[in-house]
Structures are given as structure tokens and as C-alpha cells.
Amino acid sequence: MLTKQKTFEIFDRVRKYSKADESELIVSGAKSSLTRFANNTITQNVSEENYVLSVRVNLDGKTARATTNKFDDDSIRRVVEAAIDLAKVQEPDPDLQPLPDRSAFDPSGPVAARTYFETASIDARQRAEGVAQMVDVAKKHNLTAAGTYATSESVEAILNSKGLNAYHSQTSAEASVTMIADDSSGWQKANYPDVRLLDPRRLGEIAAEKALASRHPKELPPGKYTVILEPAAVLDLVGFMFWDWGGQAILDERSFLNNRIGEKLFGENISIIDDVYHPLQTGCPFDGEGVRRKRVPLVENGVVQRLVFARGTAEKVRQSEYVDKVGPVEATGHGFPIPNEIGEMPANIVFASPADKAQSIEQMVAATERGILVTRLWYIREVDPYEKLLTGMTRDGTFLVENGKLQNGLLNFRFNQSLIHLLSNVEAMSESVRASGEESFDMVVPALKVRDFNFTEVTKF
Amino acid sequence: MKELASWVLNVCNAGGVQYAEARVVDERQRALATKNGKIGTASDAESLGIGIRVLADGAWGFAATEDLTRAGVETTAALALEIARASATVKEQDVQLAPEKSYVDDWTSPCKVDPFTISIEQNLDLLMSIDAELRAVNGVTLAETNLNFRRYEQWFYNTEGSDIHQLIHQTGAGYAAYSFEGSEIQKRSYPNSFGGQWQNKGYELVDELKLVENARQIGEEAVALHTADQCPEGVFDIVLDSSQLGLQIHESVGHPIELDRVLGMEANFAGTSFLTLDKLNHLKYGSDIVNVVADATESHGPGLGTFKYDDEGVPAQCTPIIKDGQFRGYLSSRDTAHMIGLQRSGGTMRAEGWNRVPMIRMTNISILPGEKPLTLDQLIASTDHGIFFKTNRSWSIDDKRYNFQFGTEIGWEIKGGKLTRMLKNPSYSGITTEFWNSMDAICSRDQWTLWGTPNCGKGQPQQVMGTGHGASPARFRGVKVGTAYKGAE
């Protein structure tokens, strides 16, 4: 692994070659391995180790970046020169901020330690054993299994010429499994920094139960139904709105939150915080400039309270017509590496669990007269950016709920659903859990029971 | 590079592999972008490394490293072998490779002007000129422009004696205008969404696109959409512009013909396919005028799916996919060909870079143009009542590639053979085979464009690949329109 000391040595060489006013180094990379299986067989099994160094220079009010995965002196010199060449031909940018100094990231602040030796030391044989557990479950039930078992150890570091240095490493262990029957399927996925929390066999068993219970699916006409969305389905949907949650999106007038901050946009039962330090979260405690991430309450009881801001965005918003319309304006540690067009976004989402009314998925089912249980969603895309209207499909375990019980599997639906309406129609929530999907980043979210979910078409399986 | 490969292959041969290959890739990219008159992105990136794929004990292993020292590549080769042996502990059957000759060759994609020789100032001046045109339109609230250049050089060696060097230049260019007003965000892109047009070409592509000349109209259309009528809901005849038809091909032909999907290998993530093996040569995929090929050869054009050899050393080929409406072929690889009775791979294995394993990917999946002369104007003139869809805005399809829904940035109602009122938020949906069987007209070669899709995601870890899609505007009868906004209130 790339140690903290090694990043210091690399930055010394960057400084030696840089004649820019200010220089910044980002080093990131990982040792990562992924074992993939299908038809009860390992079909792909890969491992890589790759780190990149990325140099940004500030030069006469201009900035640019160059990146390489080669760490020799010639390459470092070339990448510094490339960044300077890209910067010097630009017009000065009056909004460009000087680099942050070392106070932007106090290493003694809140800890986000997420590195486990047990995860980092997993080898190909052990990954195969994890796969074998899931395949064994499939064979026991006469099903076919497909999925992944992956581990990684990654590092991110930022150092700059004003003395800032920030370093973070973490491990990740993830398993995902789809169990396939003749005309049905079931799916599960989980991801933890500590591999000891990962239980492939249990994931396989749940996925198998779903595949078996949804056999011989029936067709239900499209329309508005009460749905119970499992946490993976919830995060894959709501993930689409957080790209709009930065100050730059407001300045660009491309956010669905333009003219809506401070409004009660969602139901009273919706509160969301961005919190990289939450015990169920993962991720880096600093942003693309090395600024320490803050906990930011995004939504409180349905009211959009705050946005996140990179340093430069915060300054631009302070000078703009939006200064009094977007809540507190300060750098929150959510910026992307500069230069970029997006600005910032919150990516450590935690939905607050209901204070004393949490329901398990089983309790939601038991309390539902007629509705649909959704395991997973697929190919979600934005249809309307301001109404946050999304389309997509159900997949791998869609069930009819009637009279408080799962009745049968259903042919999969297409939905066209506004996120604003969805989060205004939540009738019940589970405790929030760490969840993984495929369309968005991992989050801490609950299962949701939502009324009037808008299914518009049915497919053929 | 040959010495590097010899180190790898020696380790593999000593370890008793059935097959091994090494790909060394040296990649360089430049990305320039502006937003509202300022530089949004100014970045260069380079990456060099080696990927080693090994077949041992009937199973695959792959390992990749940036460490190109002898010790680094030998250790990585040994790791690939160890991984293959671990893979072999969970298998139902051994991998079988279709035979392939060995090749010693050197190929460079046609490139008139190396884009990296164009000064950064010239590029930024162009982007700023476009930006100025877009923002000269009152009501444009966000203007974004971009230029992207890529130089991808690969050395391929395998234990069967192949020694192939390929160099590909790619260029992408485009822009978008946004307009926010009231409760609407509208957008227009040129010449296509997804960052514009992308091809295996040099800077000459940028000159061909007439970027500045079209910017004012794009800005005006973005603003005009606010006062346009909402696209109606119902069943209509529709005409798709060539870029939208290109995406329709990508999603509802290109992905379902990937043999790894068909065989269940992508079941956990990208999904499977409705094109089960029993449908080959038996399914009426489309109407009689639907002819689709998978063509990676240079003669097809400078698509993002054009190469001389794929990433397991198989020469580029042109495979009929749909012939006169009949389903005729899949995209295949050396380890899947035998499953459909082929003696040889179709040559469609591609990897995103040195650190990714090759997998079956689209090459250039193109619909052939109509044989009789037919322009877009003539096609619209022959349409009594319908809707013309232009430039993709949203796209979604189920995991077997049956049910799809697409939205475009803009549409127009066709009445009496003429484009009439502008329509906002147009969308259409359907079932793949029903849709392709409803196609009753396609424009001729002079209306045909080889579009580049730079962002096709597949696999785990996910790989982003460029694919090509040639298409002319075409008409489809009796298509469901406007469902995207149905019940959304």
C-alpha cells in the first residue's frame, strides 16, 4: 500500500519541479480484487494494484490538473509541466481560490478509521470460498447463482504547498448474489469495511428465498400502488437527487432545489444528514481540496435546510443573489478536485430512522392490505430534472402483497415516479441500515412504505 | 514491450498454463471544458500498465499492475496464475477456447491531424466562441462545451505467438445549452447528447462538426422549449433522428446480442437477454427492411468500435446480426463461440484499459441505410401524422432488454407531411421486437451517420467503453408516446 510517508516523498518531488505559485498533489489508488461467478461457476477473477498521482497548479489566477500512474522523476516532472502548460494559456479566473492551508484538515478531528487487516489480507482462495458458499446455497435449492465477491484496500491523500496534508485509507468487502430459477430470480448485496461482517451464505439464502417465492410470476396491470421499497431500492432512487444538493448546482440553475430551499418539500417523517463519520458510513473525511468534511443536515422534517459547498462555491454564492436563499453558506468539505464543472455533492447520506415508530419490512407487509414489495430497481434514469421524475424497472424479486401477506411474484414493472412525491408519500419506515445498490453509491437508508407509486408499464418477465 | 511480454509468458508457461496473454497499454487523454464562459475542466491524464490473463486448470485468472519492472510483471503473472487456480475450485465445466491463428501486425487508426498537436489556446478559443454563441441567446442559463482527445496504444502478446501493436486516436466534441424558467429545466445538445460526437479520428472531426455555426440555433431551441406544447400521450407514428436511432440500436439490439449476457454471465449486474439461443435464425426481430451488422472493420468507418484486432487477438469482423428482419448472429468471444456452434470467435472482446479484463462488447452495431434514395425531409413529407424525436435525453430498458422508454430533448408534431408545432418532454416506449417490426421506412446512405457512444458501462468492476452506431432517420408505426409523464402529477 501507498503509505503516508511515501506521499510526502512524492510531494517533495512535485515541489522540486513545480514553478507554479501553488501546487497540490492528490494521490489515490487501491489494491483491489473481484471474483465474479455465473452459472454456479467462477467466470472472471481479477486483481489489480494501481495508484495515480494528480498535480494541480495555481498560476497567476489560473489552474489546471495533470495525472499519471507513473511515479518516476521524469513522469512527475512531465505531469507538473503539463499542468503548467494547461494553466498558463488560460484567462485568469477571478473566482479561483488560493489553496487551503493546513488548518483546513486537522488530523486530530473526528476519526473515520475504516481499515481492517482481515479484509486487506483476503486472497483468491478465500474469495473462492466465499463464492462457494453462495453456490452451495444455489445447488441446495436447484437454482443457478451469479454474483461477485470483492475486496479492496484503497488510499486517498492530498498535500499542498501551503502545508496541508490529509491521508485516508480504508478497506472494503462486498458480495452480491442473484439466484435464478426458471421464471424468477432473487437478489442481495452487502458491503462493509470489515470482511467479518460479510455473510455470503446468508445473502445467498435470502436471494434464494426470493427466487423461490416469486416463481411463476403473475401480471398485474400498471397503475398507482402502495409499495414497500427495500433499502437497496430506496438508495438507488434517492441517489439521483443528491447531485443537485450543492451550491454550484444552484448557481447553474440546474438543481431541482432552485427556489425550493427552506420549503417543506417532503413529508414530515423525512430527515437526511450527510455524515461521513456515521458508524455505518464509509469514505474519506476530506474533500477534493483537502477540506475536512462537516456533518450537514440536508433535510429536517421534510424541509430542505442546507446545501453543501466547496470553498470556491461558497465564496461565489456569498457574492450572488442566492446568499440569503440557500441557508448557511460555508465550505462544508464536499468539493470535487479542482478544476471541475460540478462543484460539490453530499455522498455520505444517512436517513434518520423514525424516532419510535420504525417498522420492519415484515411488519410493513403485515400492515398492507394491497401493495407491491420491491427488492431492487434497475436502469433508473432522470426523465424530468426539476420535478425529479425518474423512470426505471423493478428486478429480481417483485411481489404482490395482499391481506398482510406476500402472495406471489409479479412480472416486472416500469415506473415513472417523482422523487418529490415519493418522499412526500412515505407511510412507514424501517430503521436505517447500511445498504448497497447498483445505480447509486452506498447509503444508510431505511426501507420505505410509499403510497401511490406510479407504475406505467409491465414487461414480459 | 516484447521483453516485458517474454517475462510474463515465461512465468505462465513454466506454471503450466493452457493459454496466457499480456496487454501493455499506454494511454493519454486530454479533457477541456467550459461552463458559462469559464474553464470547467483543463486536464491531461496518462496511464501505463500491463494486464495478464491466464487460463489454467480450465479457469480464468487476471492480474494487472503499473509496475513494469521484471520483478513487478513476474509477480503479477504469478498472481494471475494463482487466481486462475483459485477460480478452478468453483466450476461446472472447463473453459474452451475457439482456435485462432497467431498474428504479427501493426495498425494505426486513420488520423489526419493528431489532436495533441493542436494548441490548448486554439481549443479554448473554439470552446469560448461556442459558449459566446450559446449565451448570446436570452434565456440560456447554462452553457457547457467540451473537447476530449484520447491516444490509446496497445501491445498484445499471447502464448500462441501473436504480437500485435495497435494505436488508436479518438476525438469527442460537443456542447449543451440549458434554460431554467419557472418550474422547468430544458436542454439542447449538439451534435448529440453524451458530450457530442465521438469517433476514431483526429482533430479533423472537430472541423467537420460545424460547432460554432450551429450554436445559436441550439440555444434558441433550449429557450423555445419552455413555450412549446407538452408532447401528447397516445399511439403515434414516429420518426427518430439518426442519433436517437443509434441509441435505440445500442440498447435494444447491441446489448441483447452480447453472448455473455445470453449465457447468464452478466445476470447479477447488467442482466441477461431475451435473445435465448433458440431464437437464433428463428426470431423475426424486425420488419423486412431492418438490417443490422456488428462491424469492427476499418471499412465500416471511424467508429468507436473500429479496430484491427480485438483484445484477445482476433481480427476485426463484420457479423450479420439482423438480415431482412431475421435474427442472425450474436457478439461472441473465443470462450463462448463453441456454445453457439461457431468455429471461431466473432472478435468482440474489448477491455477499457490495461487494468481490465477483456469482455464481450459492442463494436460498431449499425443499421444499414435504405437502398432507395430517401432524405429526412422526404420521410417526413410521406408521414401524414406523427411525431419527430431528436437528440436523446433519457433512456431506460429492462434487464432482458424487452421493455424500453426513451425521452428526447425536443420533438415536433408532423402533420400533413410537414413539421409543425414544437413539442417538449417527448418520450416513447415499447417492447423491443414489436418496435423493430413496426419500422416501415429508413433513410438512405446520404443521411447515415456513424455515431459514437463513449459511455457504455458493463461488467464488474465496471468498464466504460466506446461503441459505434451507424444509423439513418427511420419511421416506426403505431408507437406508444408520452407515457413518461403519465400519472406523474
mmCIF file of C-alpha atoms in Angstrom, chain B residues 161-334:
data_model
loop_
_atom_site.group_PDB
_atom_site.id
_atom_site.type_symbol
_atom_site.label_atom_id
_atom_site.label_comp_id
_atom_site.label_asym_id
_atom_site.label_seq_id
_atom_site.Cartn_x
_atom_site.Cartn_y
_atom_site.Cartn_z
ATOM 1 C CA GLY B 161 2.644 -16.385 -30.848
ATOM 2 C CA SER B 162 0.613 -13.262 -31.542
ATOM 3 C CA ASP B 163 2.474 -9.947 -31.424
ATOM 4 C CA ILE B 164 0.095 -7.111 -32.274
ATOM 5 C CA HIS B 165 0.617 -3.387 -31.914
ATOM 6 C CA GLN B 166 -2.330 -1.009 -32.360
ATOM 7 C CA LEU B 167 -2.609 2.752 -31.988
ATOM 8 C CA ILE B 168 -5.995 4.458 -31.922
ATOM 9 C CA HIS B 169 -6.804 8.169 -31.755
ATOM 10 C CA GLN B 170 -10.232 9.243 -30.567
ATOM 11 C CA THR B 171 -11.828 12.669 -30.564
ATOM 12 C CA GLY B 172 -15.046 13.896 -28.976
ATOM 13 C CA ALA B 173 -16.647 17.320 -29.190
ATOM 14 C CA GLY B 174 -19.978 18.889 -28.351
ATOM 15 C CA TYR B 175 -21.946 21.300 -26.218
ATOM 16 C CA ALA B 176 -25.226 21.881 -24.453
ATOM 17 C CA ALA B 177 -27.445 24.840 -23.637
ATOM 18 C CA TYR B 178 -29.737 24.787 -20.617
ATOM 19 C CA SER B 179 -32.606 27.087 -19.852
ATOM 20 C CA PHE B 180 -34.238 27.294 -16.418
ATOM 21 C CA GLU B 181 -37.541 29.115 -16.197
ATOM 22 C CA GLY B 182 -40.444 28.766 -13.799
ATOM 23 C CA SER B 183 -40.571 25.088 -12.939
ATOM 24 C CA GLU B 184 -38.727 23.748 -15.960
ATOM 25 C CA ILE B 185 -35.160 22.962 -16.913
ATOM 26 C CA GLN B 186 -34.841 22.434 -20.667
ATOM 27 C CA LYS B 187 -31.733 21.384 -22.524
ATOM 28 C CA ARG B 188 -30.470 21.147 -26.088
ATOM 29 C CA SER B 189 -27.254 19.438 -27.110
ATOM 30 C CA TYR B 190 -25.198 19.443 -30.280
ATOM 31 C CA PRO B 191 -24.441 17.364 -32.237
ATOM 32 C CA ASN B 192 -25.654 14.764 -29.780
ATOM 33 C CA SER B 193 -26.045 14.261 -26.051
ATOM 34 C CA PHE B 194 -23.275 12.363 -24.180
ATOM 35 C CA GLY B 195 -20.733 15.074 -24.967
ATOM 36 C CA GLY B 196 -21.486 15.363 -28.677
ATOM 37 C CA GLN B 197 -19.992 13.263 -31.440
ATOM 38 C CA TRP B 198 -17.142 10.821 -30.808
ATOM 39 C CA GLN B 199 -15.146 8.937 -33.417
ATOM 40 C CA ASN B 200 -11.822 7.228 -34.028
ATOM 41 C CA LYS B 201 -10.483 10.306 -35.742
ATOM 42 C CA GLY B 202 -8.099 13.125 -35.129
ATOM 43 C CA TYR B 203 -8.841 16.817 -34.872
ATOM 44 C CA GLU B 204 -10.427 16.726 -38.339
ATOM 45 C CA LEU B 205 -13.628 15.595 -36.603
ATOM 46 C CA VAL B 206 -13.829 18.923 -34.770
ATOM 47 C CA ASP B 207 -13.605 20.788 -38.058
ATOM 48 C CA GLU B 208 -16.305 18.628 -39.645
ATOM 49 C CA LEU B 209 -18.898 19.235 -36.949
ATOM 50 C CA LYS B 210 -19.549 22.941 -37.617
ATOM 51 C CA LEU B 211 -19.800 23.546 -33.912
ATOM 52 C CA VAL B 212 -19.900 27.340 -33.812
ATOM 53 C CA GLU B 213 -22.253 27.591 -36.776
ATOM 54 C CA ASN B 214 -24.963 25.576 -35.024
ATOM 55 C CA ALA B 215 -24.655 27.031 -31.536
ATOM 56 C CA ARG B 216 -27.093 29.918 -31.859
ATOM 57 C CA GLN B 217 -29.921 27.660 -33.035
ATOM 58 C CA ILE B 218 -29.284 25.191 -30.222
ATOM 59 C CA GLY B 219 -29.518 27.988 -27.664
ATOM 60 C CA GLU B 220 -32.722 29.264 -29.214
ATOM 61 C CA GLU B 221 -34.315 25.834 -29.178
ATOM 62 C CA ALA B 222 -33.471 25.344 -25.496
ATOM 63 C CA VAL B 223 -35.317 28.551 -24.644
ATOM 64 C CA ALA B 224 -38.192 27.933 -27.062
ATOM 65 C CA LEU B 225 -38.973 24.607 -25.371
ATOM 66 C CA HIS B 226 -40.463 26.482 -22.405
ATOM 67 C CA THR B 227 -43.324 27.731 -24.542
ATOM 68 C CA ALA B 228 -43.704 24.553 -26.588
ATOM 69 C CA ASP B 229 -46.655 22.252 -26.030
ATOM 70 C CA GLN B 230 -46.245 19.158 -23.905
ATOM 71 C CA CYS B 231 -45.796 16.031 -26.004
ATOM 72 C CA PRO B 232 -49.220 14.340 -26.189
ATOM 73 C CA GLU B 233 -49.915 10.875 -24.843
ATOM 74 C CA GLY B 234 -51.200 8.229 -27.216
ATOM 75 C CA VAL B 235 -50.249 5.954 -30.074
ATOM 76 C CA PHE B 236 -48.487 7.685 -32.966
ATOM 77 C CA ASP B 237 -46.306 7.063 -35.954
ATOM 78 C CA ILE B 238 -42.884 8.345 -35.008
ATOM 79 C CA VAL B 239 -39.730 9.386 -36.828
ATOM 80 C CA LEU B 240 -36.394 9.143 -34.998
ATOM 81 C CA ASP B 241 -33.402 11.249 -35.964
ATOM 82 C CA SER B 242 -30.271 9.220 -36.639
ATOM 83 C CA SER B 243 -28.623 9.848 -33.233
ATOM 84 C CA GLN B 244 -31.693 8.662 -31.332
ATOM 85 C CA LEU B 245 -31.960 5.633 -33.604
ATOM 86 C CA GLY B 246 -28.289 4.981 -32.842
ATOM 87 C CA LEU B 247 -29.083 4.812 -29.127
ATOM 88 C CA GLN B 248 -32.156 2.680 -29.797
ATOM 89 C CA ILE B 249 -29.873 0.205 -31.595
ATOM 90 C CA HIS B 250 -27.363 0.318 -28.742
ATOM 91 C CA GLU B 251 -29.928 -0.540 -26.079
ATOM 92 C CA SER B 252 -32.365 -2.839 -27.863
ATOM 93 C CA VAL B 253 -30.053 -4.661 -30.304
ATOM 94 C CA GLY B 254 -26.457 -4.146 -29.176
ATOM 95 C CA HIS B 255 -26.801 -5.295 -25.568
ATOM 96 C CA PRO B 256 -29.180 -8.234 -26.061
ATOM 97 C CA ILE B 257 -26.874 -9.808 -28.688
ATOM 98 C CA GLU B 258 -23.925 -9.984 -26.258
ATOM 99 C CA LEU B 259 -23.432 -13.702 -25.882
ATOM 100 C CA ASP B 260 -22.107 -13.456 -22.341
ATOM 101 C CA ARG B 261 -25.418 -11.864 -21.312
ATOM 102 C CA VAL B 262 -27.366 -14.511 -23.206
ATOM 103 C CA LEU B 263 -25.429 -17.253 -21.397
ATOM 104 C CA GLY B 264 -26.108 -15.754 -17.969
ATOM 105 C CA MET B 265 -22.628 -14.422 -17.240
ATOM 106 C CA GLU B 266 -23.931 -10.895 -16.607
ATOM 107 C CA ALA B 267 -27.026 -11.989 -14.706
ATOM 108 C CA ASN B 268 -26.056 -10.349 -11.434
ATOM 109 C CA PHE B 269 -25.407 -6.866 -12.797
ATOM 110 C CA ALA B 270 -26.124 -5.891 -16.427
ATOM 111 C CA GLY B 271 -28.720 -8.637 -16.744
ATOM 112 C CA THR B 272 -29.457 -11.330 -19.279
ATOM 113 C CA SER B 273 -31.193 -11.196 -22.664
ATOM 114 C CA PHE B 274 -34.487 -12.107 -24.223
ATOM 115 C CA LEU B 275 -32.454 -13.474 -27.152
ATOM 116 C CA THR B 276 -32.140 -17.011 -25.815
ATOM 117 C CA LEU B 277 -30.214 -19.434 -28.023
ATOM 118 C CA ASP B 278 -33.376 -20.945 -29.501
ATOM 119 C CA LYS B 279 -34.117 -17.607 -31.169
ATOM 120 C CA LEU B 280 -31.025 -17.590 -33.406
ATOM 121 C CA ASN B 281 -32.188 -17.814 -37.038
ATOM 122 C CA HIS B 282 -35.784 -18.221 -35.852
ATOM 123 C CA LEU B 283 -36.825 -14.840 -34.443
ATOM 124 C CA LYS B 284 -38.348 -12.172 -36.665
ATOM 125 C CA TYR B 285 -36.528 -9.367 -34.865
ATOM 126 C CA GLY B 286 -37.760 -6.582 -37.094
ATOM 127 C CA SER B 287 -39.524 -5.745 -40.303
ATOM 128 C CA ASP B 288 -38.050 -6.823 -43.630
ATOM 129 C CA ILE B 289 -36.118 -3.561 -44.016
ATOM 130 C CA VAL B 290 -34.250 -3.946 -40.731
ATOM 131 C CA ASN B 291 -30.633 -4.965 -41.435
ATOM 132 C CA VAL B 292 -28.101 -4.658 -38.624
ATOM 133 C CA VAL B 293 -24.422 -5.596 -38.584
ATOM 134 C CA ALA B 294 -21.698 -5.731 -35.957
ATOM 135 C CA ASP B 295 -18.798 -4.366 -37.933
ATOM 136 C CA ALA B 296 -15.430 -3.576 -36.358
ATOM 137 C CA THR B 297 -13.562 -3.361 -39.633
ATOM 138 C CA GLU B 298 -11.953 -0.172 -40.878
ATOM 139 C CA SER B 299 -14.174 -0.223 -43.962
ATOM 140 C CA HIS B 300 -17.248 0.414 -41.801
ATOM 141 C CA GLY B 301 -15.911 3.814 -40.799
ATOM 142 C CA PRO B 302 -14.141 5.526 -37.903
ATOM 143 C CA GLY B 303 -16.487 4.296 -35.175
ATOM 144 C CA LEU B 304 -15.516 3.921 -31.532
ATOM 145 C CA GLY B 305 -15.864 0.189 -32.177
ATOM 146 C CA THR B 306 -13.353 0.082 -35.031
ATOM 147 C CA PHE B 307 -10.070 -1.799 -34.585
ATOM 148 C CA LYS B 308 -7.961 -4.322 -36.459
ATOM 149 C CA TYR B 309 -7.774 -6.916 -33.660
ATOM 150 C CA ASP B 310 -9.860 -7.307 -30.578
ATOM 151 C CA ASP B 311 -8.282 -7.597 -27.117
ATOM 152 C CA GLU B 312 -7.760 -11.345 -27.354
ATOM 153 C CA GLY B 313 -6.013 -11.068 -30.711
ATOM 154 C CA VAL B 314 -8.902 -11.958 -33.024
ATOM 155 C CA PRO B 315 -9.152 -9.954 -36.263
ATOM 156 C CA ALA B 316 -11.997 -7.458 -36.654
ATOM 157 C CA GLN B 317 -15.021 -8.869 -38.465
ATOM 158 C CA CYS B 318 -18.394 -7.891 -39.858
ATOM 159 C CA THR B 319 -21.095 -10.145 -38.421
ATOM 160 C CA PRO B 320 -24.681 -10.018 -39.702
ATOM 161 C CA ILE B 321 -26.958 -9.508 -36.686
ATOM 162 C CA ILE B 322 -30.321 -8.908 -38.319
ATOM 163 C CA LYS B 323 -30.777 -9.729 -42.010
ATOM 164 C CA ASP B 324 -34.061 -8.760 -43.688
ATOM 165 C CA GLY B 325 -35.612 -8.626 -40.218
ATOM 166 C CA GLN B 326 -34.429 -12.115 -39.197
ATOM 167 C CA PHE B 327 -32.162 -12.561 -36.167
ATOM 168 C CA ARG B 328 -28.851 -13.996 -37.431
ATOM 169 C CA GLY B 329 -25.995 -13.528 -35.000
ATOM 170 C CA TYR B 330 -24.529 -12.782 -31.595
ATOM 171 C CA LEU B 331 -21.409 -10.978 -30.398
ATOM 172 C CA SER B 332 -19.008 -13.730 -29.341
ATOM 173 C CA SER B 333 -15.565 -14.441 -27.931
ATOM 174 C CA ARG B 334 -13.078 -17.303 -28.031
#
